[in-house]
Amino acid sequence: MNILVINCGSSSLKFQLIDAKSEQLIAKGLCERIGIDGSQITYTPTQGEKVETVTPMKDHTDAIRLVLGALTDEKCGVVKSLKEIGAVGHRIVHGGENFASSTLITEEVVEAIRQCNDLAPLHNPANLIGIAACRELMPDTPMVAVFDTAFHQTMPQEAYLYGIPYEYYEKYKVRRYGFHGTSHSYVSRQAAKLLGREYEELKLIVCHLGNGASVSAVREGKCVDTSMGLTPLEGLIMGTRSGDLDPAIIEFLCNKEGKSVGEILGELNKKSGVLGLSGGFSSDFRDLEEQFHKDADFAVRTMKAFAYRVAKYIGAYTAALNGVDAICFTAGLGENSGFIREKICAYLGYLGITLDPEANQKRGQDIDITTPQSRTRVLVIPTNEELAIARETYGLVK
Ligand code: AMP
């Protein structure tokens, strides 16, 4: 069965068509600038040439119409008709406490997702638009919602409650939710495969280090803690997000700078993290790594602070798990930068980690980068959120 995976943003839409049985990618693409001048669709069939078309898309329904048109196109299409698409898997950012697993989409599910809009005002409404557009164009095709938050719903209360008046949890569900759950779930399962051990017997720490970054602690196949919170702003220092800070800083800066809470929060989301720490140089770790090797002060302080924060979380989660079998690195930076992995692991002598320098330079494969003598394993596992969504979707519709 072919599964169409849709990841809808406010003005963009990413898609992949995946053969669920062989788990092969058939085609993928991206619609950009939806509802804005200069909209463009990029479509890449696995066995063909990339096609880029600038064409108006007034809304997401237009975008999905173009996606379905490309997939069934006589010349560059990969299926003969929409009947060859067995199901659609939608990535949904926030499922609140309503969803602890993926689910078939019904009217009730749409309504329950809408109830979480407050918790992810930029993302959930866009995800819902994607669902509505697909349902309009493919009314008979089953659809599944796969939530970024679901994997973390197994966290115990002591991990998800904040130390604030309990009534805020009761009234507004203010608590830790966590994100990147599809990635944490996929990578931790792959880790068990790579280690040749049962998922349910392992203690794992997964470091998803991309532009957005988070860490999770997974015990016996269940998430017990994660670094992102009510929103994705908490936790690690990220590309442009600050991660953890003293909440009093917000009022302090509002007073000093004469800015509103909204303005400061905008800065904490978009102008902070490694971009902010490097004095505005770059949010891209590749640029910073290059400057680190040239001893540029701004790059040295930024990379050190980034690596230290990750190591601090690994320490905390080792305590939460009462030990750890393997630390897994994934996402853009985690998968590709031997340099940052080495910097982080340099803090972890107490875990008896010895990296294999040659393995640490390899890319694009699931790999153990420690020596046989290492007391704790360190793994690099390329994440594949689309495949994870396709698996979840297939599991529910087959
Ligand atoms: P993601 O959000 O997972 O796409 O990751 C994006 C981040 O990964 C960007 O900040 C990139 O700089 C970083 N990244 C990608 N490739 C590399 C690399 N070879 N070395 C260092 N960082 C990388």
Tab-separated table of C-alpha atoms and ligand atoms in Angstrom:
chain	number	residue	atom	x	y	z
A	1	MET	CA	0.000	0.000	0.000
A	2	ASN	CA	1.260	3.503	-0.850
A	3	ILE	CA	1.030	6.047	1.959
A	4	LEU	CA	1.060	9.790	1.339
A	5	VAL	CA	2.717	11.609	4.245
A	6	ILE	CA	1.767	15.260	4.632
A	7	ASN	CA	3.525	17.808	6.837
A	8	CYS	CA	1.639	21.077	6.587
A	9	GLY	CA	3.051	24.403	7.811
A	10	SER	CA	1.361	27.800	7.715
A	11	SER	CA	2.664	28.606	4.216
A	12	SER	CA	4.410	25.398	3.205
A	13	LEU	CA	3.601	21.735	2.712
A	14	LYS	CA	6.077	18.842	2.581
A	15	PHE	CA	5.002	15.484	1.207
A	16	GLN	CA	6.351	11.997	0.621
A	17	LEU	CA	4.806	8.975	-1.031
A	18	ILE	CA	6.103	5.787	0.587
A	19	ASP	CA	5.482	2.143	-0.252
A	20	ALA	CA	4.491	0.871	3.185
A	21	LYS	CA	5.509	-2.749	2.578
A	22	SER	CA	9.001	-2.193	1.165
A	23	GLU	CA	9.375	1.130	3.049
A	24	GLN	CA	10.822	2.629	-0.134
A	25	LEU	CA	10.379	6.304	-0.944
A	26	ILE	CA	8.502	6.680	-4.242
A	27	ALA	CA	8.418	10.473	-4.540
A	28	LYS	CA	8.760	13.549	-2.363
A	29	GLY	CA	8.360	17.270	-2.621
A	30	LEU	CA	7.573	20.631	-1.174
A	31	CYS	CA	5.059	23.425	-1.802
A	32	GLU	CA	6.336	26.818	-0.679
A	33	ARG	CA	4.844	30.291	-0.305
A	34	ILE	CA	1.253	29.002	-0.233
A	35	GLY	CA	-1.086	31.996	-0.337
A	36	ILE	CA	1.844	34.330	-1.088
A	37	ASP	CA	3.171	35.630	-4.428
A	38	GLY	CA	5.677	33.334	-6.105
A	39	SER	CA	4.342	29.975	-4.853
A	40	GLN	CA	6.358	27.028	-6.048
A	41	ILE	CA	6.077	23.243	-6.026
A	42	THR	CA	9.178	21.072	-6.096
A	43	TYR	CA	8.501	17.437	-6.950
A	44	THR	CA	11.117	14.672	-6.984
A	45	PRO	CA	10.209	11.137	-8.014
A	46	THR	CA	12.840	8.717	-6.669
A	47	GLN	CA	13.419	7.359	-10.160
A	48	GLY	CA	13.256	10.585	-12.111
A	49	GLU	CA	14.245	14.186	-12.448
A	50	LYS	CA	13.352	16.911	-9.976
A	51	VAL	CA	10.608	19.207	-11.333
A	52	GLU	CA	10.240	22.784	-10.040
A	53	THR	CA	7.138	24.721	-11.042
A	54	VAL	CA	6.273	28.281	-10.070
A	55	THR	CA	2.485	28.411	-10.031
A	56	PRO	CA	-0.149	30.226	-7.965
A	57	MET	CA	-1.471	28.420	-4.864
A	58	LYS	CA	-4.095	30.499	-3.147
A	59	ASP	CA	-4.509	28.006	-0.300
A	60	HIS	CA	-3.579	24.527	0.939
A	61	THR	CA	-6.331	22.886	-1.103
A	62	ASP	CA	-4.665	24.296	-4.219
A	63	ALA	CA	-1.315	22.988	-2.987
A	64	ILE	CA	-2.645	19.480	-2.356
A	65	ARG	CA	-4.402	19.510	-5.718
A	66	LEU	CA	-1.009	20.216	-7.314
A	67	VAL	CA	0.684	17.488	-5.260
A	68	LEU	CA	-1.924	14.926	-6.344
A	69	GLY	CA	-1.616	16.211	-9.933
A	70	ALA	CA	2.165	15.718	-9.874
A	71	LEU	CA	1.894	12.211	-8.383
A	72	THR	CA	-0.585	11.126	-11.097
A	73	ASP	CA	0.927	13.159	-13.966
A	74	GLU	CA	1.234	11.247	-17.251
A	75	LYS	CA	4.880	12.195	-17.754
A	76	CYS	CA	6.485	12.439	-14.320
A	77	GLY	CA	3.818	10.806	-12.111
A	78	VAL	CA	4.432	7.670	-10.042
A	79	VAL	CA	0.878	6.311	-9.748
A	80	LYS	CA	-1.860	5.920	-12.370
A	81	SER	CA	-4.684	7.220	-10.245
A	82	LEU	CA	-5.449	8.385	-6.709
A	83	LYS	CA	-6.848	4.903	-6.019
A	84	GLU	CA	-3.221	3.780	-5.723
A	85	ILE	CA	-2.805	5.955	-2.627
A	86	GLY	CA	-4.100	3.746	0.190
A	87	ALA	CA	-3.968	6.241	3.043
A	88	VAL	CA	-2.707	9.643	4.112
A	89	GLY	CA	-0.637	10.208	7.264
A	90	HIS	CA	-0.711	13.751	8.656
A	91	ARG	CA	1.948	15.115	10.976
A	92	ILE	CA	0.193	17.020	13.769
A	93	VAL	CA	2.305	19.104	16.109
A	94	HIS	CA	0.200	19.201	19.285
A	95	GLY	CA	-2.179	16.560	20.558
A	96	GLY	CA	-2.228	17.894	24.141
A	97	GLU	CA	-3.373	15.244	26.606
A	98	ASN	CA	-6.006	14.067	24.145
A	99	PHE	CA	-3.720	11.784	22.144
A	100	ALA	CA	-1.168	9.297	23.461
A	101	SER	CA	-0.901	7.540	20.102
A	102	SER	CA	-1.666	7.972	16.419
A	103	THR	CA	-5.303	7.745	15.440
A	104	LEU	CA	-7.630	7.419	12.462
A	105	ILE	CA	-9.041	10.835	11.606
A	106	THR	CA	-12.761	11.315	12.232
A	107	GLU	CA	-14.870	14.426	12.886
A	108	GLU	CA	-14.310	13.928	16.641
A	109	VAL	CA	-10.545	13.707	16.145
A	110	VAL	CA	-10.536	16.917	14.085
A	111	GLU	CA	-12.434	18.632	16.894
A	112	ALA	CA	-10.044	17.289	19.555
A	113	ILE	CA	-7.063	18.580	17.526
A	114	ARG	CA	-8.796	21.955	17.236
A	115	GLN	CA	-9.095	22.037	21.031
A	116	CYS	CA	-5.272	21.957	21.162
A	117	ASN	CA	-4.888	25.004	18.889
A	118	ASP	CA	-4.197	27.239	21.900
A	119	LEU	CA	-1.170	25.118	22.735
A	120	ALA	CA	0.351	25.411	19.235
A	121	PRO	CA	-1.248	28.453	17.618
A	122	LEU	CA	1.172	28.560	14.679
A	123	HIS	CA	1.176	24.864	13.836
A	124	ASN	CA	-2.093	23.101	14.667
A	125	PRO	CA	-4.363	25.346	12.568
A	126	ALA	CA	-2.065	24.744	9.565
A	127	ASN	CA	-2.142	20.981	10.215
A	128	LEU	CA	-5.955	21.112	10.308
A	129	ILE	CA	-6.074	22.984	7.015
A	130	GLY	CA	-3.978	20.169	5.499
A	131	ILE	CA	-6.419	17.558	6.795
A	132	ALA	CA	-9.437	19.480	5.476
A	133	ALA	CA	-7.841	19.927	2.037
A	134	CYS	CA	-6.978	16.212	1.744
A	135	ARG	CA	-10.439	15.147	2.905
A	136	GLU	CA	-12.014	17.404	0.289
A	137	LEU	CA	-9.921	15.980	-2.549
A	138	MET	CA	-9.729	12.336	-1.365
A	139	PRO	CA	-13.001	11.825	0.538
A	140	ASP	CA	-12.796	8.009	0.508
A	141	THR	CA	-9.155	7.644	1.527
A	142	PRO	CA	-8.484	6.828	5.205
A	143	MET	CA	-6.394	9.432	7.023
A	144	VAL	CA	-4.307	9.127	10.169
A	145	ALA	CA	-3.058	11.810	12.569
A	146	VAL	CA	0.445	11.260	13.954
A	147	PHE	CA	1.306	13.616	16.809
A	148	ASP	CA	4.680	15.154	17.736
A	149	THR	CA	3.596	15.051	21.372
A	150	ALA	CA	2.138	11.514	21.591
A	151	PHE	CA	5.339	9.583	22.336
A	152	HIS	CA	5.947	11.770	25.397
A	153	GLN	CA	2.525	11.148	26.928
A	154	THR	CA	3.984	8.272	28.979
A	155	MET	CA	5.997	10.735	31.105
A	156	PRO	CA	5.176	10.425	34.814
A	157	GLN	CA	3.622	13.367	36.644
A	158	GLU	CA	6.866	14.291	38.405
A	159	ALA	CA	8.468	14.828	34.990
A	160	TYR	CA	5.636	16.727	33.311
A	161	LEU	CA	4.457	19.039	36.111
A	162	TYR	CA	5.989	22.479	36.518
A	163	GLY	CA	6.515	23.926	39.989
A	164	ILE	CA	3.706	26.455	39.626
A	165	PRO	CA	0.217	26.587	41.220
A	166	TYR	CA	-1.449	23.279	40.426
A	167	GLU	CA	-4.639	25.064	39.394
A	168	TYR	CA	-2.876	26.212	36.191
A	169	TYR	CA	-2.469	22.590	35.233
A	170	GLU	CA	-6.074	21.856	36.164
A	171	LYS	CA	-7.525	24.911	34.419
A	172	TYR	CA	-5.286	25.250	31.362
A	173	LYS	CA	-3.256	22.018	31.176
A	174	VAL	CA	-0.021	23.937	31.600
A	175	ARG	CA	2.549	21.119	31.743
A	176	ARG	CA	5.475	19.621	29.843
A	177	TYR	CA	4.367	17.990	26.591
A	178	GLY	CA	7.572	17.601	24.565
A	179	PHE	CA	7.967	17.557	20.779
A	180	HIS	CA	9.871	15.695	18.038
A	181	GLY	CA	8.119	12.605	19.462
A	182	THR	CA	7.971	10.817	16.104
A	183	SER	CA	11.738	11.176	15.798
A	184	HIS	CA	12.470	10.119	19.403
A	185	SER	CA	10.234	7.081	18.971
A	186	TYR	CA	11.736	6.087	15.604
A	187	VAL	CA	15.350	6.550	16.724
A	188	SER	CA	14.934	4.705	20.021
A	189	ARG	CA	13.383	1.716	18.230
A	190	GLN	CA	16.149	1.709	15.623
A	191	ALA	CA	18.671	1.833	18.476
A	192	ALA	CA	17.285	-1.405	19.906
A	193	LYS	CA	17.612	-3.019	16.453
A	194	LEU	CA	21.187	-1.797	16.056
A	195	LEU	CA	22.098	-3.057	19.526
A	196	GLY	CA	20.377	-6.369	18.811
A	197	ARG	CA	18.431	-6.089	22.054
A	198	GLU	CA	14.798	-5.919	23.119
A	199	TYR	CA	13.417	-2.366	23.034
A	200	GLU	CA	11.576	-3.079	26.276
A	201	GLU	CA	14.744	-3.803	28.237
A	202	LEU	CA	16.784	-0.717	27.331
A	203	LYS	CA	17.597	2.629	28.924
A	204	LEU	CA	18.199	5.123	26.132
A	205	ILE	CA	18.877	8.843	25.826
A	206	VAL	CA	17.991	10.301	22.417
A	207	CYS	CA	19.541	13.642	21.387
A	208	HIS	CA	17.626	15.110	18.432
A	209	LEU	CA	20.002	17.931	17.451
A	210	GLY	CA	18.757	19.921	14.479
A	211	ASN	CA	17.702	23.511	14.079
A	212	GLY	CA	15.127	22.604	16.739
A	213	ALA	CA	16.720	20.360	19.346
A	214	SER	CA	15.498	18.164	22.181
A	215	VAL	CA	16.619	15.273	24.365
A	216	SER	CA	14.482	12.440	25.682
A	217	ALA	CA	14.946	9.681	28.227
A	218	VAL	CA	13.400	6.371	27.162
A	219	ARG	CA	13.064	3.476	29.608
A	220	GLU	CA	11.751	0.088	28.489
A	221	GLY	CA	10.255	1.582	25.331
A	222	LYS	CA	8.519	4.469	27.095
A	223	CYS	CA	9.469	8.127	27.250
A	224	VAL	CA	10.015	9.160	30.882
A	225	ASP	CA	11.267	12.722	30.337
A	226	THR	CA	12.043	15.190	27.576
A	227	SER	CA	13.581	18.640	27.359
A	228	MET	CA	10.937	20.608	25.431
A	229	GLY	CA	7.969	21.772	27.464
A	230	LEU	CA	4.581	23.367	26.987
A	231	THR	CA	6.106	24.744	23.798
A	232	PRO	CA	9.288	23.903	21.872
A	233	LEU	CA	11.105	26.856	23.486
A	234	GLU	CA	12.333	24.964	26.553
A	235	GLY	CA	15.433	22.828	26.931
A	236	LEU	CA	18.547	22.875	24.777
A	237	ILE	CA	20.121	25.915	23.158
A	238	MET	CA	18.829	25.621	19.580
A	239	GLY	CA	19.396	27.241	16.185
A	240	THR	CA	17.382	30.349	17.070
A	241	ARG	CA	15.570	29.370	20.308
A	242	SER	CA	17.024	30.146	23.724
A	243	GLY	CA	16.079	26.926	25.503
A	244	ASP	CA	16.011	27.025	29.345
A	245	LEU	CA	16.249	30.373	31.065
A	246	ASP	CA	15.213	32.137	34.247
A	247	PRO	CA	11.620	33.285	33.523
A	248	ALA	CA	12.351	36.568	35.340
A	249	ILE	CA	14.639	37.514	32.431
A	250	ILE	CA	11.546	38.299	30.363
A	251	GLU	CA	10.258	41.062	32.640
A	252	PHE	CA	13.805	42.349	33.196
A	253	LEU	CA	14.381	42.739	29.450
A	254	CYS	CA	10.919	44.230	28.858
A	255	ASN	CA	11.773	46.964	31.387
A	256	LYS	CA	15.299	47.591	30.155
A	257	GLU	CA	14.470	47.587	26.444
A	258	GLY	CA	10.955	49.030	26.586
A	259	LYS	CA	9.660	46.001	24.694
A	260	SER	CA	6.473	43.991	25.135
A	261	VAL	CA	6.374	40.380	26.382
A	262	GLY	CA	5.427	39.364	22.839
A	263	GLU	CA	8.460	41.100	21.396
A	264	ILE	CA	10.862	39.494	23.872
A	265	LEU	CA	9.270	36.078	23.286
A	266	GLY	CA	9.712	36.633	19.557
A	267	GLU	CA	13.412	37.232	20.222
A	268	LEU	CA	13.652	34.138	22.420
A	269	ASN	CA	12.176	32.062	19.593
A	270	LYS	CA	13.771	33.609	16.537
A	271	LYS	CA	16.868	35.585	17.513
A	272	SER	CA	18.367	33.580	20.365
A	273	GLY	CA	20.033	30.177	20.577
A	274	VAL	CA	23.280	29.837	18.642
A	275	LEU	CA	22.232	32.722	16.372
A	276	GLY	CA	21.914	35.052	19.359
A	277	LEU	CA	24.930	33.728	21.258
A	278	SER	CA	27.159	34.125	18.215
A	279	GLY	CA	26.198	37.813	18.077
A	280	GLY	CA	23.898	37.246	15.105
A	281	PHE	CA	26.545	35.449	13.007
A	282	SER	CA	24.540	32.350	12.034
A	283	SER	CA	22.011	29.786	13.211
A	284	ASP	CA	23.707	27.184	11.021
A	285	PHE	CA	26.085	24.945	12.939
A	286	ARG	CA	28.230	24.385	9.842
A	287	ASP	CA	29.149	28.081	9.735
A	288	LEU	CA	29.907	28.081	13.438
A	289	GLU	CA	32.010	24.934	13.285
A	290	GLU	CA	34.132	26.516	10.561
A	291	GLN	CA	34.679	29.629	12.687
A	292	PHE	CA	35.396	27.502	15.784
A	293	HIS	CA	38.336	25.967	13.942
A	294	LYS	CA	39.585	29.490	13.225
A	295	ASP	CA	39.389	30.238	16.983
A	296	ALA	CA	36.741	32.954	16.525
A	297	ASP	CA	35.639	33.890	20.057
A	298	PHE	CA	31.957	34.084	19.175
A	299	ALA	CA	31.987	30.575	17.702
A	300	VAL	CA	33.996	29.053	20.569
A	301	ARG	CA	31.649	30.406	23.264
A	302	THR	CA	28.570	29.373	21.267
A	303	MET	CA	29.634	25.816	20.489
A	304	LYS	CA	30.867	25.293	24.056
A	305	ALA	CA	27.572	26.510	25.535
A	306	PHE	CA	25.593	24.328	23.113
A	307	ALA	CA	27.593	21.161	23.878
A	308	TYR	CA	27.581	21.834	27.631
A	309	ARG	CA	23.774	22.141	27.714
A	310	VAL	CA	23.350	18.822	25.887
A	311	ALA	CA	25.815	17.132	28.265
A	312	LYS	CA	23.943	18.569	31.241
A	313	TYR	CA	20.682	17.036	30.018
A	314	ILE	CA	22.388	13.695	29.405
A	315	GLY	CA	23.580	13.809	33.025
A	316	ALA	CA	20.100	14.610	34.297
A	317	TYR	CA	18.517	11.852	32.229
A	318	THR	CA	21.144	9.319	33.275
A	319	ALA	CA	19.944	10.037	36.806
A	320	ALA	CA	16.271	9.848	35.757
A	321	LEU	CA	16.904	6.449	34.158
A	322	ASN	CA	19.277	5.290	36.922
A	323	GLY	CA	21.879	4.463	34.264
A	324	VAL	CA	21.953	4.407	30.497
A	325	ASP	CA	22.710	1.713	27.914
A	326	ALA	CA	23.093	3.955	24.880
A	327	ILE	CA	23.084	7.608	23.886
A	328	CYS	CA	21.696	8.194	20.395
A	329	PHE	CA	22.424	11.202	18.175
A	330	THR	CA	20.094	12.205	15.369
A	331	ALA	CA	18.848	15.096	13.136
A	332	GLY	CA	20.904	17.546	11.014
A	333	LEU	CA	23.644	18.268	13.520
A	334	GLY	CA	23.461	15.057	15.558
A	335	GLU	CA	23.744	12.906	12.430
A	336	ASN	CA	26.377	14.897	10.574
A	337	SER	CA	28.757	16.496	13.017
A	338	GLY	CA	31.401	14.211	14.523
A	339	PHE	CA	32.861	17.384	15.986
A	340	ILE	CA	29.837	18.208	18.151
A	341	ARG	CA	29.350	14.566	19.196
A	342	GLU	CA	32.957	14.503	20.366
A	343	LYS	CA	32.529	17.790	22.249
A	344	ILE	CA	29.448	16.442	24.048
A	345	CYS	CA	30.950	13.038	24.815
A	346	ALA	CA	34.033	14.743	26.299
A	347	TYR	CA	31.811	15.511	29.317
A	348	LEU	CA	30.722	11.899	29.724
A	349	GLY	CA	33.856	10.224	31.080
A	350	TYR	CA	31.842	9.019	34.091
A	351	LEU	CA	29.850	6.794	31.698
A	352	GLY	CA	33.061	5.093	30.534
A	353	ILE	CA	32.541	6.212	26.939
A	354	THR	CA	35.380	5.772	24.471
A	355	LEU	CA	34.596	6.999	20.976
A	356	ASP	CA	35.990	5.291	17.894
A	357	PRO	CA	37.290	8.343	15.957
A	358	GLU	CA	36.948	6.658	12.569
A	359	ALA	CA	33.357	5.522	13.134
A	360	ASN	CA	32.533	8.988	14.481
A	361	GLN	CA	33.317	10.492	11.058
A	362	LYS	CA	30.933	8.202	9.116
A	363	ARG	CA	27.580	9.481	7.863
A	364	GLY	CA	24.243	8.352	6.543
A	365	GLN	CA	23.919	5.016	8.354
A	366	ASP	CA	22.879	3.577	11.707
A	367	ILE	CA	26.198	3.112	13.455
A	368	ASP	CA	27.767	2.510	16.871
A	369	ILE	CA	30.593	5.043	17.207
A	370	THR	CA	32.195	3.626	20.355
A	371	THR	CA	35.011	1.112	20.756
A	372	PRO	CA	34.150	-2.418	21.979
A	373	GLN	CA	35.600	-1.465	25.396
A	374	SER	CA	33.210	1.469	25.873
A	375	ARG	CA	31.005	0.931	28.950
A	376	THR	CA	28.129	2.908	27.387
A	377	ARG	CA	27.268	2.786	23.671
A	378	VAL	CA	26.950	5.939	21.581
A	379	LEU	CA	24.923	5.541	18.385
A	380	VAL	CA	24.278	7.723	15.361
A	381	ILE	CA	20.871	7.020	13.845
A	382	PRO	CA	19.592	9.142	10.939
A	383	THR	CA	16.027	10.059	11.777
A	384	ASN	CA	13.218	9.491	9.306
A	385	GLU	CA	10.041	11.097	10.592
A	386	GLU	CA	8.181	10.555	7.314
A	387	LEU	CA	8.868	6.816	7.376
A	388	ALA	CA	7.771	6.701	11.017
A	389	ILE	CA	4.514	8.464	10.068
A	390	ALA	CA	4.008	6.043	7.158
A	391	ARG	CA	4.554	3.070	9.505
A	392	GLU	CA	2.056	4.423	12.039
A	393	THR	CA	-0.473	5.111	9.289
A	394	TYR	CA	-0.071	1.677	7.718
A	395	GLY	CA	-0.377	0.060	11.147
A	396	LEU	CA	-3.807	1.667	11.602
A	397	VAL	CA	-5.293	1.174	8.133
A	398	LYS	CA	-3.991	-2.172	6.833
B	1	AMP	P1	17.502	19.799	10.868
B	1	AMP	O1	16.675	20.803	11.604
B	1	AMP	O2	17.456	18.428	11.445
B	1	AMP	O3	17.301	19.833	9.380
B	1	AMP	O4	19.033	20.261	11.081
B	1	AMP	C1	19.516	21.471	10.599
B	1	AMP	C2	20.825	21.812	11.297
B	1	AMP	O5	21.769	20.751	11.096
B	1	AMP	C3	21.447	23.081	10.732
B	1	AMP	O6	21.770	23.971	11.768
B	1	AMP	C4	22.705	22.599	10.075
B	1	AMP	O7	23.733	23.483	10.235
B	1	AMP	C5	23.049	21.319	10.811
B	1	AMP	N1	23.874	20.483	9.951
B	1	AMP	C6	23.513	19.846	8.830
B	1	AMP	N2	24.591	19.225	8.290
B	1	AMP	C7	25.644	19.501	9.101
B	1	AMP	C8	27.045	19.171	9.089
B	1	AMP	N3	27.574	18.438	8.123
B	1	AMP	N4	27.816	19.642	10.082
B	1	AMP	C9	27.303	20.399	11.047
B	1	AMP	N5	26.000	20.751	11.109
B	1	AMP	C10	25.188	20.306	10.152
